[in-house]
Amino acid sequence: MSIIRQDLATKDWTIFSTERAKRPFDYKKEEKKQVKKEYLKDCPFCRGNEHMTPKEIYSIRQGNDWKVRVIPNKFPALQAKKIIKATTERHIKEPYLYMDGIGSHEVIIESPKHNDNLPIMKIEQVDRVIQAYRQRFINLSKSDDYQLIIIFRNNGKIAGSSLEHPHSQIVATPFVPSYVRTKLYEAQRYFDDFGTCVYCDMIKYELKNRERLIYENDNFIAFAPFASIVPYNIIIIPKNICHVSLNCLK
Amino acid sequence: MSIIRQDLATKDWTIFSTERAKRPFDYKKEEKKQVKKEYLKDCPFCRGNEHMTPKEIYSIRQGNDWKVRVIPNKFPALQAKKIIKATTERHIKEPYLYMDGIGSHEVIIESPKHNDNLPIMKIEQVDRVIQAYRQRFINLSKSDDYQLIIIFRNNGKIAGSSLEHPHSQIVATPFVPSYVRTKLYEAQRYFDDFGTCVYCDMIKYELKNRERLIYENDNFIAFAPFASIVPYNIIIIPKNICHVSLNCLK
């Protein structure tokens, strides 16, 4: 029998069905095993090929070598107001609304090596990647044009990645997508109902229950959400996250 | 320059970026061209292999032959209340909510032939498929246990289909997903703001403007939505859809 669970943060329901995993597949698996090289001459993200990318915005260096590079996405979904001479104004076309595609779309090249990847990286290099995330986040958040900054990482073709060299992306948008608005709205509604922060309550429960707890240190916990929407869904969340309730502020 | 458009029905924003289409892919395309056979001895949906599926719920027949068959999904995401002895009651597990996985999950086998498919089917056969959709929809909607009935069709492996033989699925759920609630809520809010039905206004505009109109007959129109969320996104909608406003009822 399957179980349907509600995600507290969005009020959305997810079906958990172990039966579904047993269905047959008549497509053959296509697997390609190949040894990846450290340098590819046609990869724009490899060390030595810096001339193939737009001018870098930010980098972390050691002597003459870069360790992490941040560059504008060459094929951006969104571009800065000054580049495209645009505004954040909403336009009306009879019943519809639209706005100019302002924003920011950057690529964080996580390593000079083509065959590197987060799970096999040295801890210092992972630290540099996080530092780059943080610096670019702080910098982009200074602009009044952006309402949301999202850092994401597609690993592999199926996830939507078009280049193999390990990289993340950072996008700043002039609007807030409704799934983010919904989370804020539901957190406020939860506070109105129970007088506590929904995320604090989740953290408290997961730390007590420990059934879905993956990792814990002084500042963060990682857990599999009660109502995961995909296999291997993980929430990594600071222990002191609360900005909803004055009671929760330390 | 890209454009960001708002979907009137959900208030969600979509980025339109022609630039993105130009980015390079370094994965090789893997294409398999093969001639498909009319009958496969190990396909449970092929004519002659009826013993490989659960007992049929509904069928459209011509003489001794079935043309369309509806069967319970052998690997269901949801099952009827009486089968799993469950209720639609919500359960509380400290901060979280969940409910039993009741519902219905059926497969519509669209043709006895393995190598058939909607775009190449005879019009009479397409008509039979739609008839089956309609009959099962009516039947499922009689149950008080179900809040929503969804008919969907995954064509091919990338779309999530696990069996090649042409088929659709019908799922009845005991809850309304938030993306459906959002559409209803936004339609009501639009009515509150403008005194008209958001879908009627869209249809009116698309018929006048004709830029995104794909097809029109006496009862339906098909158009590319102003704020498509995927390439080739099409809305097929009855011309007289309105249930929001008394003014719109004929």
Coordinates of C-alpha atoms in Angstrom, one line a residue, chain A residues 45 73 75 154 156-157 159-165 167 169, chain B residues 20 23-27:
Chain A
F45 CA 36.3 25.4 -18.8
N73 CA 27.2 32.5 -18.9
F75 CA 24.4 31.8 -23.4
N154 CA 23.2 20.0 -12.8
G156 CA 25.3 15.0 -15.9
K157 CA 23.3 15.0 -19.1
A159 CA 20.0 16.5 -15.1
G160 CA 20.2 19.0 -18.0
S161 CA 23.9 19.8 -18.0
S162 CA 25.3 20.5 -21.4
L163 CA 29.0 20.6 -20.5
E164 CA 30.8 17.9 -18.6
H165 CA 33.4 20.0 -16.9
H167 CA 30.4 23.7 -12.8
Q169 CA 25.4 28.2 -12.0
Chain B
R20 CA 20.0 29.6 -24.7
R23 CA 24.7 26.8 -26.5
P24 CA 27.0 23.8 -27.4
F25 CA 26.5 20.3 -26.4
D26 CA 29.5 18.0 -25.9
Y27 CA 27.4 14.9 -25.4

